[in-house]
Coordinates of C-alpha atoms in Angstrom, one line a residue:
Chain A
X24 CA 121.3 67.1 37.0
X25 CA 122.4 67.4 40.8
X26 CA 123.3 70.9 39.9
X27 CA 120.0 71.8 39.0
X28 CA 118.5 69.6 42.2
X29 CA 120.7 71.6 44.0
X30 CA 119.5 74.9 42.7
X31 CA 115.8 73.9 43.3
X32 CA 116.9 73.0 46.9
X33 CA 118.1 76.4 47.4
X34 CA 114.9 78.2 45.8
X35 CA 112.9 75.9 48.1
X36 CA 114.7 76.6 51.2
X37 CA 115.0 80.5 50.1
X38 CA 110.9 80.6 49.5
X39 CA 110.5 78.6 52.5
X40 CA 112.2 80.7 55.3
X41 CA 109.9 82.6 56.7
X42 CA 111.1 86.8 56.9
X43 CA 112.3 88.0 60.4
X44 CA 109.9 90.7 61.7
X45 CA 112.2 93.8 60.3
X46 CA 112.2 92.3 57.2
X47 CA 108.4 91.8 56.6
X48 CA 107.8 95.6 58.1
X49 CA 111.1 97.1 55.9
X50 CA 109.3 95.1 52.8
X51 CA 106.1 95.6 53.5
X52 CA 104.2 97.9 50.6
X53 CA 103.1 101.1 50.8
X54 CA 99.1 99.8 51.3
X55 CA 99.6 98.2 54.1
X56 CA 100.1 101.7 55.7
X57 CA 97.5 104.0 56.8
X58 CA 98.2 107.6 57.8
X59 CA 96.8 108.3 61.7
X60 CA 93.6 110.0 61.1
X61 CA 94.3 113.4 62.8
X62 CA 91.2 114.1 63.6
X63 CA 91.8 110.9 66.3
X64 CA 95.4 112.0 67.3
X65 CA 96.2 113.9 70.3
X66 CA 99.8 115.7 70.7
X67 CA 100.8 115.7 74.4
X68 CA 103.5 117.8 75.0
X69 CA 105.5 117.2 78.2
X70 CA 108.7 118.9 79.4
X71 CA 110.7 116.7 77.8
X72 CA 109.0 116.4 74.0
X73 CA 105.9 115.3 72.7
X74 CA 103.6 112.0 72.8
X75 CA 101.3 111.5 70.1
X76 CA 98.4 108.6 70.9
X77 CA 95.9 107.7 68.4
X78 CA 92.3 107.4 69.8
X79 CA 90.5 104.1 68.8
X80 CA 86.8 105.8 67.8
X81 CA 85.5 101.7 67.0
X82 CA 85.5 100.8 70.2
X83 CA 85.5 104.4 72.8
X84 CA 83.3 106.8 70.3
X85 CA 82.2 108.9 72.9
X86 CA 84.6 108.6 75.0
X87 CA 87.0 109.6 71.9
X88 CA 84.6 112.5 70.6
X89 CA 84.3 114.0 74.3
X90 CA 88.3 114.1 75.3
X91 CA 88.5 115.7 71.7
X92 CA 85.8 118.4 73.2
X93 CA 87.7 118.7 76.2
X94 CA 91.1 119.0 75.0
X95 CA 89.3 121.6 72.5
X96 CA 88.7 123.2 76.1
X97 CA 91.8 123.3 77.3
X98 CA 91.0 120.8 80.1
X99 CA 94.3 119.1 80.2
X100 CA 96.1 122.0 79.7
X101 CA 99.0 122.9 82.2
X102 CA 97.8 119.7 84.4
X103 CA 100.0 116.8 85.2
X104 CA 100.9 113.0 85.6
X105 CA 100.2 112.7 89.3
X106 CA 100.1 108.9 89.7
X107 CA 103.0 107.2 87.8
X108 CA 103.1 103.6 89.0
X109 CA 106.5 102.0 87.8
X110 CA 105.9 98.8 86.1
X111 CA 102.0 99.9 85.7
X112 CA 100.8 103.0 84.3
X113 CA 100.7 106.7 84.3
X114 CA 97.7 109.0 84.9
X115 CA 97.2 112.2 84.3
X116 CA 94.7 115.1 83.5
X117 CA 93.0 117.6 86.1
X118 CA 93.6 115.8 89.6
X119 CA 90.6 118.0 91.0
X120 CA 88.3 117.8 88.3
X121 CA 85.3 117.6 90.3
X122 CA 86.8 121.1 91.2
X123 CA 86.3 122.2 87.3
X124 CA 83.9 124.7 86.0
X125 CA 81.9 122.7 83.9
X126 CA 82.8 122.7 80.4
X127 CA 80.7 124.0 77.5
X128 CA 80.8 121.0 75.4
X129 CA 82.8 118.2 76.2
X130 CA 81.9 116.3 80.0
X131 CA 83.8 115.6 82.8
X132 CA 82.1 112.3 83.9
X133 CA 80.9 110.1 80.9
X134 CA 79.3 106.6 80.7
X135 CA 81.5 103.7 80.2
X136 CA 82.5 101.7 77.1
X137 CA 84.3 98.8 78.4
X138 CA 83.3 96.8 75.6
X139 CA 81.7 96.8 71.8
X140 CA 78.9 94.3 70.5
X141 CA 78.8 95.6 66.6
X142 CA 75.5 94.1 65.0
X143 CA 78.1 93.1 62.2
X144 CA 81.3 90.6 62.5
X145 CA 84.7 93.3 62.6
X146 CA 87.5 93.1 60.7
X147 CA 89.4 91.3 63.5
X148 CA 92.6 89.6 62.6
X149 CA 92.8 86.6 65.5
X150 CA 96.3 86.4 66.7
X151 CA 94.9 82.1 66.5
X152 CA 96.3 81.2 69.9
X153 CA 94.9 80.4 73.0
X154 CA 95.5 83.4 75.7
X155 CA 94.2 83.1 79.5
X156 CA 92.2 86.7 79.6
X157 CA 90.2 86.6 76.5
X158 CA 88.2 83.6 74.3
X159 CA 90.4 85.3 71.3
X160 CA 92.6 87.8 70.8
X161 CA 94.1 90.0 68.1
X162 CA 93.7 93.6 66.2
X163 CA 91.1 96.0 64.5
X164 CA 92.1 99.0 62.9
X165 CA 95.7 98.7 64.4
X166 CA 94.6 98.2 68.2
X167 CA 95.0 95.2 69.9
X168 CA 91.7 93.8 70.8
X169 CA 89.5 90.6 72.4
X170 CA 86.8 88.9 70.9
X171 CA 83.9 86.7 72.6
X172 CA 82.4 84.9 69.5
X173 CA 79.9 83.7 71.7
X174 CA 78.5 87.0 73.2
X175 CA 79.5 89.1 70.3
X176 CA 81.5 91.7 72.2
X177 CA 85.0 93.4 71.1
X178 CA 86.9 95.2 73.7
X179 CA 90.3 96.5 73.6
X180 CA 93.4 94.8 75.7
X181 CA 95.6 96.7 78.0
X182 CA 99.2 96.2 76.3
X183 CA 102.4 98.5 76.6
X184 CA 101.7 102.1 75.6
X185 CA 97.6 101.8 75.8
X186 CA 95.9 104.2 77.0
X187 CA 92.5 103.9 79.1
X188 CA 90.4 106.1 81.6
X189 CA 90.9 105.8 84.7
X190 CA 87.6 106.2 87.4
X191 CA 86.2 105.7 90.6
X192 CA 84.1 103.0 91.9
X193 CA 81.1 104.1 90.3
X194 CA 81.5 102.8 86.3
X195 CA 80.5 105.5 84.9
X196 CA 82.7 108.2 86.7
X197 CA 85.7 108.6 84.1
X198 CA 86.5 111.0 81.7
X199 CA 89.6 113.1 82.6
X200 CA 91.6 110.9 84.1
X201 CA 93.7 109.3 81.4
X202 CA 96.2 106.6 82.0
X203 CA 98.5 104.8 80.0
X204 CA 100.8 101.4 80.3
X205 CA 103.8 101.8 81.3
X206 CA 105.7 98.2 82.3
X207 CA 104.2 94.9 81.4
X208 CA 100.5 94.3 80.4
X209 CA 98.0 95.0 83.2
X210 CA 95.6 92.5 80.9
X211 CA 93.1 91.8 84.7
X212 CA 92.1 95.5 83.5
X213 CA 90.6 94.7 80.3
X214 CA 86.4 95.2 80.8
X215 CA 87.1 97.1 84.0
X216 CA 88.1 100.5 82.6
X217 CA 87.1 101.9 78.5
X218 CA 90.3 101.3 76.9
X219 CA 90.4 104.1 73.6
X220 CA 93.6 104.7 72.2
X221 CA 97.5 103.8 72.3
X222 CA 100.7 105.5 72.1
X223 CA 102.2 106.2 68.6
X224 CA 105.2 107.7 69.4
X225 CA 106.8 109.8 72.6
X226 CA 106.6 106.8 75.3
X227 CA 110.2 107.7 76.2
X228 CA 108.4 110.9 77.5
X229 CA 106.2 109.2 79.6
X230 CA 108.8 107.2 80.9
X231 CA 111.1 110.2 81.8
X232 CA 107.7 110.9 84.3
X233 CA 108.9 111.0 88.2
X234 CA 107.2 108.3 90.0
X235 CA 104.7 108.5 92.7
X236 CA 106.7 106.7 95.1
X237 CA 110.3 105.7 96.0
X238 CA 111.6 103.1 98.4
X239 CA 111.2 105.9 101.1
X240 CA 107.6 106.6 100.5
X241 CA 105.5 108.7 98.5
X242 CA 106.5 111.4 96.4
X243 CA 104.4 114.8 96.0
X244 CA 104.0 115.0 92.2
X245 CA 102.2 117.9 92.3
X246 CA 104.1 120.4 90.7
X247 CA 105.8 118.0 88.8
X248 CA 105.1 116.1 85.2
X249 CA 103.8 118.9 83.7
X250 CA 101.5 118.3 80.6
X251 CA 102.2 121.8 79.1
X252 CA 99.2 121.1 76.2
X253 CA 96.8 118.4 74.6
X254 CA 96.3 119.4 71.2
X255 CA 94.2 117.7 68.4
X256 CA 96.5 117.0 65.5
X257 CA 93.4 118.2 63.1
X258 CA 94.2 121.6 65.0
X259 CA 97.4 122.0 64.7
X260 CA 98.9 123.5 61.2
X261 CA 99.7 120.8 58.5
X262 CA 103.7 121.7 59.2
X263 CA 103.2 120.7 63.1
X264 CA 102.0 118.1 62.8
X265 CA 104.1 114.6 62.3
X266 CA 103.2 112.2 58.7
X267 CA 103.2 109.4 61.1
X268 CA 101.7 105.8 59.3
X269 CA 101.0 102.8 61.4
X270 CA 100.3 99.1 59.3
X271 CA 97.1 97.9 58.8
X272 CA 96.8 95.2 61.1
X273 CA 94.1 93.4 58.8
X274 CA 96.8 93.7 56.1
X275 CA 98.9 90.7 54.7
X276 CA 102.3 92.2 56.1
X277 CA 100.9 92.3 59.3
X278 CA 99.5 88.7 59.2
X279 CA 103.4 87.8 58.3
X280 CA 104.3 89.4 60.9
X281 CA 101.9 87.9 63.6
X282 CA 103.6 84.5 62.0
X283 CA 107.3 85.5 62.3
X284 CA 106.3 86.9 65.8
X285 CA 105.4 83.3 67.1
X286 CA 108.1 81.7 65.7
X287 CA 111.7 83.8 65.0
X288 CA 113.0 81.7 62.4
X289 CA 116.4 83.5 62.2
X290 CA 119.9 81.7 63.1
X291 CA 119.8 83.5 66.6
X292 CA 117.3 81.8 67.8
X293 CA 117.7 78.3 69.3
X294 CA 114.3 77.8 71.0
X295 CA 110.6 78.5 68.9
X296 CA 107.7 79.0 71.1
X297 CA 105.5 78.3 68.3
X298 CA 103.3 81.3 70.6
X299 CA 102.8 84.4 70.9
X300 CA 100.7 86.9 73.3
X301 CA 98.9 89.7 71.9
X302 CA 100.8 92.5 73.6
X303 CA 104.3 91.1 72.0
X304 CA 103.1 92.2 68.8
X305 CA 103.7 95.6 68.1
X306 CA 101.5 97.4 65.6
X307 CA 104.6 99.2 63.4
X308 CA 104.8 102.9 63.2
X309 CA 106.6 104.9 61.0
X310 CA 107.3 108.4 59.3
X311 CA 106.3 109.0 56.0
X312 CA 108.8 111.0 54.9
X313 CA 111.3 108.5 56.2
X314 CA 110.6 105.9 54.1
Chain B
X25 CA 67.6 84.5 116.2
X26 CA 67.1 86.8 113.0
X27 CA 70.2 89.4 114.6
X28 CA 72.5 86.3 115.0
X29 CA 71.8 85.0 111.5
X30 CA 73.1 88.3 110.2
X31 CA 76.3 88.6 112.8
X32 CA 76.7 84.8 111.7
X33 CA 76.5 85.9 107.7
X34 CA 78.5 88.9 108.5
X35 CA 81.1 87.0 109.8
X36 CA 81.0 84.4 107.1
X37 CA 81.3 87.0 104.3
X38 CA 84.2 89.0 106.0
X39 CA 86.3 85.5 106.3
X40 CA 85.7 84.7 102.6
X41 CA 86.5 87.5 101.3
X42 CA 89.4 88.0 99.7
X43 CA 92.0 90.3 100.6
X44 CA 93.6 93.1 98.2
X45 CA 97.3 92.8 96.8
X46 CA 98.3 95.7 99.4
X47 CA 95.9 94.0 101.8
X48 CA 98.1 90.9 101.7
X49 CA 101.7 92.5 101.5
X50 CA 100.8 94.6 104.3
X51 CA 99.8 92.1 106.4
X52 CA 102.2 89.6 105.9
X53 CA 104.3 88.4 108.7
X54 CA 108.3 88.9 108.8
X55 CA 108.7 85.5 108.2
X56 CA 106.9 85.7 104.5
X57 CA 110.3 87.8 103.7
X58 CA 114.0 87.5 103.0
X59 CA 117.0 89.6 103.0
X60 CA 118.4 89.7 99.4
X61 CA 121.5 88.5 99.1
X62 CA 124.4 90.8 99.1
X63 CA 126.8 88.7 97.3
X64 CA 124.9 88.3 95.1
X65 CA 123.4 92.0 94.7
X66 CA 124.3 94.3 92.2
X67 CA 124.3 97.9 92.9
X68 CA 124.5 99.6 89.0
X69 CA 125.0 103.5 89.6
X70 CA 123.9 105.5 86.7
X71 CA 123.6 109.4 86.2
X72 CA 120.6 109.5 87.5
X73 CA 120.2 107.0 90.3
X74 CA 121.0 103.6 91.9
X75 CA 119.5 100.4 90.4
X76 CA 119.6 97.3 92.8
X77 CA 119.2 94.0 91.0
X78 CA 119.5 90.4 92.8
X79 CA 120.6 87.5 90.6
X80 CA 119.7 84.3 90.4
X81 CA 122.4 82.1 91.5
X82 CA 120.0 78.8 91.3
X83 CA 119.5 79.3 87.9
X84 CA 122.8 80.8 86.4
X85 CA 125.4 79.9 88.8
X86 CA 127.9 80.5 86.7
X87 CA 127.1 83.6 85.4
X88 CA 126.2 85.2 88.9
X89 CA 130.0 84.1 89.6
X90 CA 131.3 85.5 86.5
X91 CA 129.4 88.4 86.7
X92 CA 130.9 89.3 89.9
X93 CA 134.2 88.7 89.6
X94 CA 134.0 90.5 86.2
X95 CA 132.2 93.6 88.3
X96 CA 135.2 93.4 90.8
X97 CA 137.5 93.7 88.3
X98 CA 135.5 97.0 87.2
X99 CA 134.7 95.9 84.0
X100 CA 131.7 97.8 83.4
X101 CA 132.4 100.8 85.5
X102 CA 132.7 103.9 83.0
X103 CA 131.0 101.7 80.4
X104 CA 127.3 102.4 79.0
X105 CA 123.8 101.6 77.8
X106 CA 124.5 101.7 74.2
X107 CA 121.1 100.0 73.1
X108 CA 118.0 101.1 74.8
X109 CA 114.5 99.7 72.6
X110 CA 111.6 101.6 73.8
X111 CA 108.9 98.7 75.6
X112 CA 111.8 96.2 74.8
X113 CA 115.4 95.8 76.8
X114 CA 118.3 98.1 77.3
X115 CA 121.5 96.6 77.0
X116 CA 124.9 97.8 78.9
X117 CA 128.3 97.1 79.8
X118 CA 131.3 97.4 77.7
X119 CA 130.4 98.1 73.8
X120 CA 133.5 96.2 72.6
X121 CA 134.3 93.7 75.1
X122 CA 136.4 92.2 72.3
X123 CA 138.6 94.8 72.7
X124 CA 139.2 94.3 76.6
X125 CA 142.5 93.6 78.4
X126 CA 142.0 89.6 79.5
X127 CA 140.5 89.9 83.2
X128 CA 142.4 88.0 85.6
X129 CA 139.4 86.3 87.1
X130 CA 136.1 86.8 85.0
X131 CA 135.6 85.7 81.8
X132 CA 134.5 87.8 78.5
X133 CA 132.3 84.9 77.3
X134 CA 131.3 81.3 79.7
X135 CA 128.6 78.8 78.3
X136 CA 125.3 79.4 78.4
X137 CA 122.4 78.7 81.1
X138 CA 119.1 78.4 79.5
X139 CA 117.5 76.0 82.0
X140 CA 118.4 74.2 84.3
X141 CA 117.6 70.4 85.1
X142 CA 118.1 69.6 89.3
X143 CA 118.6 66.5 90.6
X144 CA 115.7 67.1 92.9
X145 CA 112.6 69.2 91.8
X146 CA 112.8 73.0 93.1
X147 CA 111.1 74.3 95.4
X148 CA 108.4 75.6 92.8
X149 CA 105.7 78.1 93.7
X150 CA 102.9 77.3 90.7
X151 CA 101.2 80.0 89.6
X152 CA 98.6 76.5 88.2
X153 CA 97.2 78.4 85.3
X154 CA 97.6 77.9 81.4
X155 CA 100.7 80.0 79.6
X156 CA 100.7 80.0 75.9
X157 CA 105.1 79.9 76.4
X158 CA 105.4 76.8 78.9
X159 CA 103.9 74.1 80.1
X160 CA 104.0 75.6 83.6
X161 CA 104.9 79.0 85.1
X162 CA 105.4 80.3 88.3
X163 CA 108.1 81.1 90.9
X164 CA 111.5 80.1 92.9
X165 CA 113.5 81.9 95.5
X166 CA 111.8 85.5 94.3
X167 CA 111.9 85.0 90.8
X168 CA 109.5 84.0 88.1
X169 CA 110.1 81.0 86.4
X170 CA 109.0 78.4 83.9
X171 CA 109.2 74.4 84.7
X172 CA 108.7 71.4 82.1
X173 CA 108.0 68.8 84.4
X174 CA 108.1 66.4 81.9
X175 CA 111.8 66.8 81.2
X176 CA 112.7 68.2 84.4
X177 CA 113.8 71.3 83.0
X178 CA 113.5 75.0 84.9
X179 CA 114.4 78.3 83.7
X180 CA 113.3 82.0 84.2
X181 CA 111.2 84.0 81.9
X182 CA 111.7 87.6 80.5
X183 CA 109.3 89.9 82.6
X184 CA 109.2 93.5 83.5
X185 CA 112.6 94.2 85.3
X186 CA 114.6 90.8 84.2
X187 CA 118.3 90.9 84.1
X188 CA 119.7 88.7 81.0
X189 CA 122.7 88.1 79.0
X190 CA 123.0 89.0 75.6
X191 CA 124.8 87.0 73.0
X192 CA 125.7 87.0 69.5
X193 CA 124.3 83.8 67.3
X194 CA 126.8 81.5 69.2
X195 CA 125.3 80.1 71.4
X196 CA 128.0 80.5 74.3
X197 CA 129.0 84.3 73.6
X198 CA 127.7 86.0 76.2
X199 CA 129.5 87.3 79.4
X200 CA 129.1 91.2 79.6
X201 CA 126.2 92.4 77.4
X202 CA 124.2 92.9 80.3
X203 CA 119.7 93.1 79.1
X204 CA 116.9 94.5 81.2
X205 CA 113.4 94.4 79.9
X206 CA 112.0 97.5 80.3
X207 CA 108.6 97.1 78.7
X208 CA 106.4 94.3 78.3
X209 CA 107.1 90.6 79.0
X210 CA 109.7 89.5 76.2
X211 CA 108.6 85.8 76.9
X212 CA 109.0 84.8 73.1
X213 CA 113.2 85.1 74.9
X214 CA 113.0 82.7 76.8
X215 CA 115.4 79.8 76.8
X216 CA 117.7 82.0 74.0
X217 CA 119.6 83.9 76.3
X218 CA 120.6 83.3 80.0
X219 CA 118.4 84.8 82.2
X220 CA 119.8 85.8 85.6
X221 CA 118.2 88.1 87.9
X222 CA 115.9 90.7 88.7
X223 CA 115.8 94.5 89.2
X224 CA 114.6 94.9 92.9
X225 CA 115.0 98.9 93.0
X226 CA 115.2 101.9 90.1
X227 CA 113.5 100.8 86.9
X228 CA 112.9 104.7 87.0
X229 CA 116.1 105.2 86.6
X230 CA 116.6 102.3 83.6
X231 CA 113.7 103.8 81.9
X232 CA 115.4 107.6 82.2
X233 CA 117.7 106.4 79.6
X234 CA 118.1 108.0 75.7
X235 CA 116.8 105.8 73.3
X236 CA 118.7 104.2 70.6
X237 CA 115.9 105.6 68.3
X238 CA 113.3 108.4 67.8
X239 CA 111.2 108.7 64.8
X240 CA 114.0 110.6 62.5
X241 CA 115.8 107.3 62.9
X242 CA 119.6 106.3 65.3
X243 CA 120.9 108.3 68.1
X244 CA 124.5 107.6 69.0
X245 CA 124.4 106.6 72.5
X246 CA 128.7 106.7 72.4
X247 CA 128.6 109.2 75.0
X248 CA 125.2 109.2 76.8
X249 CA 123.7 106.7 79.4
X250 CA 126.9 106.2 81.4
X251 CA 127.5 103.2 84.0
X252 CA 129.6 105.3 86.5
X253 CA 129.9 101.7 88.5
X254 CA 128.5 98.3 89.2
X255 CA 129.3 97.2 92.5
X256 CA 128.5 93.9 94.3
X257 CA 126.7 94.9 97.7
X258 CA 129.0 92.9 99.8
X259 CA 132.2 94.6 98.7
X260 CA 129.6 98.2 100.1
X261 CA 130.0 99.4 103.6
X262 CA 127.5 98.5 105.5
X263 CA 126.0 101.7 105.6
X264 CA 126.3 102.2 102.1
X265 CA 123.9 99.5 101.7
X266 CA 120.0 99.7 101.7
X267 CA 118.2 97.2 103.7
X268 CA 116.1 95.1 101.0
X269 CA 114.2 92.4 101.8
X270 CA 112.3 90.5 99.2
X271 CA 108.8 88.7 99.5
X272 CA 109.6 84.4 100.1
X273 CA 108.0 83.2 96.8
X274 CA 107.3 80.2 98.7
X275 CA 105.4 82.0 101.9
X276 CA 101.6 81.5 102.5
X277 CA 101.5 85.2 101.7
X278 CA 102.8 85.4 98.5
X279 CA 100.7 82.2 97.6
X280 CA 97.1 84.4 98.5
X281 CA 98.8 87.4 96.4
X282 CA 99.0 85.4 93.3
X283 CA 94.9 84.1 94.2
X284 CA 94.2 87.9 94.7
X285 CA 95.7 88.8 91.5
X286 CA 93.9 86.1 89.8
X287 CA 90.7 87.4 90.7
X288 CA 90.6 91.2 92.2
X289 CA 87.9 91.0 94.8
X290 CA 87.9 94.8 95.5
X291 CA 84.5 96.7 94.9
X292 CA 86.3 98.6 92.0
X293 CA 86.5 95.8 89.4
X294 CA 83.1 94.7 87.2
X295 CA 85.0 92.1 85.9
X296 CA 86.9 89.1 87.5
X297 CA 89.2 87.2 85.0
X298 CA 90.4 84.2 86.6
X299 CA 93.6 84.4 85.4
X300 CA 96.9 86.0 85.9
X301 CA 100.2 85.4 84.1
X302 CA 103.5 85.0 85.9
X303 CA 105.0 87.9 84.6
X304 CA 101.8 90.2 86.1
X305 CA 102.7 88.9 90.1
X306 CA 105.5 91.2 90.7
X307 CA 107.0 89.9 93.7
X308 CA 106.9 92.6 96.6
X309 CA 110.1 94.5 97.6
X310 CA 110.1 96.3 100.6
X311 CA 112.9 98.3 103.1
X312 CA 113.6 96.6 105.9
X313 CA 113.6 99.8 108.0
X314 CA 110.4 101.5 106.7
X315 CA 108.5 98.9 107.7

């Protein structure tokens, strides 16, 4: 009889403890994947390898559908990173692009889309915790995102590896400049630039970047950080491109994985935050063929 | 009358507002700064640069000691990075320190020093916003820092740049596995490892390291991201030494920075937040001689 208490004990306690983050993502099944849609993808090949960033259409459409026309262009072709902030971000593109012939279809200036007010509810799964920048935060279709209940508007958060456009004063001046997070969340930009896309895989690239300045001053990036090409992935040939997955962050894996996130239940750990911020949950990414 | 109103109005909206970040730091008088100090400056020397890191001998006393006697006894000179997490930490110093001759003065593993619990309450810059991972954040003697008032506790958090010890599950096993977050705030960290400093100079060089990863899976790091030498910056010439000075966390200045980061007052920003998290006021660094 104590035997047996014993063995339902040690089914409890097995059931009970909750999966460390590897383990939900090297468990999780094959649905809870979706393949990048490569029509959304963008290759950036730098002189040291290749970033691949999936554009978030929900929330940026035009701004998504235009940078595919101008890439299409070759608008970001041979250009570089000329402002690479450590800590903050990297931005690249055409620095001169007022200097541009205009293009035939994309444009270089396009009107902002800072945030999103659906006439329907999104699929948004709420991280549940309180955060200091947003009423609520949490994902939708694998980006990390902000809700207002209240006003109805979505907009998308500026974590590690995001990538945003950059502008002028004016709001509606960006479209070439793109940037992307680089050090810690630079959240105080969230509704101040059209956030439309993060990095998939390659940020080691964009870390490899020379900065813009050193403790002795400035430093003239302009032949340097060379973005060779921008490709669309839907234009590259099937055998170029990468079978890259990222979860489904309205699956059930990733909900497990938002839980194990706020509290890290293995024997490491001696102190649970019972919390967790948005940006410290990264949407998983992985090869197909690797599985 | 009416031309006096306006001067009067004029002068009233140039007092109020509020100054930019770079505003601030450049105007800030030599009294808002400090000399870092060079016994307790670390000057790492990898392939391709210098990283300069103060710890945080209020904190981690012990450590900071240990650390540099270990570094004097050369330690982790010819060692490496051997785990380097894209957006997460890389960790260096010896790879088997189990394995290590007994050093005559340092030790291979001391106790740990989560928090800290002074007699008298620190002099505490707080940042007096909400934060999801303590009951209050903020900032002492140039580094960020969490405070339960309630038990009296201190410790620092993981941010952009912080220096840490890694362990194994027991609780007092660190001693040489040297951590720097190199990508967002690792807060959920906190009060699990021992958290003792800050890099002041070269992330660019930190973030130039191979990953222990790319998508086809592990890269053996046996042989790449050397540590030629760690050397304290008092056992350095003089002239080998560069003259950093940090910003006083407790100056007037770096008090308006963290109000100017809370809400951006330059024409470019649509949207104020009224918020900043500790980890997003990186305290200024500047050379002494460049001013």
């Amino acid at each position: 009889m104590s035997k047996l208490f014993s063995v339902i004990l040690y089914i409890i306690a097995f059931t009970v403890q909750a999966k460390s983050p590897y383990e939900i993502i090297d468990n999780s099944p094959d649905l809870a994947w979706r393949d990048l849609n490569p029509e959304q993808t963008l290759y950036i090949t730098l002189e040291s390898g290749v970033v691949v960033v999936e554009m978030a259409a929900q929330f940026a459409p035009h701004h998504v559908e235009n940078t595919r026309k101008l890439v299409q262009e070759g608008v970001f072709d041979n250009t570089n990173f000329y402002r690479v902030v450590d800590g903050f971000v990297a931005q690249g593109g055409p620095s001169n692009p007022e200097k541009l012939a205009k293009p035939k279809g994309g444009k270089l200036t396009i009107a902002a889309e800072f945030t999103i007010k659906p006439k329907k509810p999104l699929n948004f799964t709420s991280i549940g915790l309180p955060d200091g920048y947003a009423p609520q935060t949490g994902f939708v279709g694998g980006f990390t995102a902000a809700y207002d209940k209240q006003k109805g508007e979505y907009w998308m958060t500026h974590c590690y590896g995001t990538l945003a456009m950059g502008r002028a004063n004016e709001v509606n001046s960006g479209g070439t400049e793109l940037y992307i997070v680089i050090g810690s969340a630079q959240r105080y930009l969230d509704k101040n630039t059209t956030v439309f896309g993060r990095v998939i895989a390659g940020m080691e690239h964009i870390q490899h970047l020379q900065r813009s300045s050193n403790l002795k001053g400035a430093v003239d990036l302009k032949d340097k950080n060379k973005i060779i090409s921008i490709k669309i992935a839907s234009d590259l040939k099937i055998n170029k491109r990468l079978a890259l997955q990222t979860m489904k962050t309205n699956s059930q894996s990733f909900k497990d994985l938002i839980a194990s996130r706020k509290n890290r239940n293995s024997k490491w750990f001696v102190y649970q935050h019972n919390h967790i911020d948005v940006c410290s949950v990264v949407v998983p990414v992985r090869l197909k063929d690797a599985k």
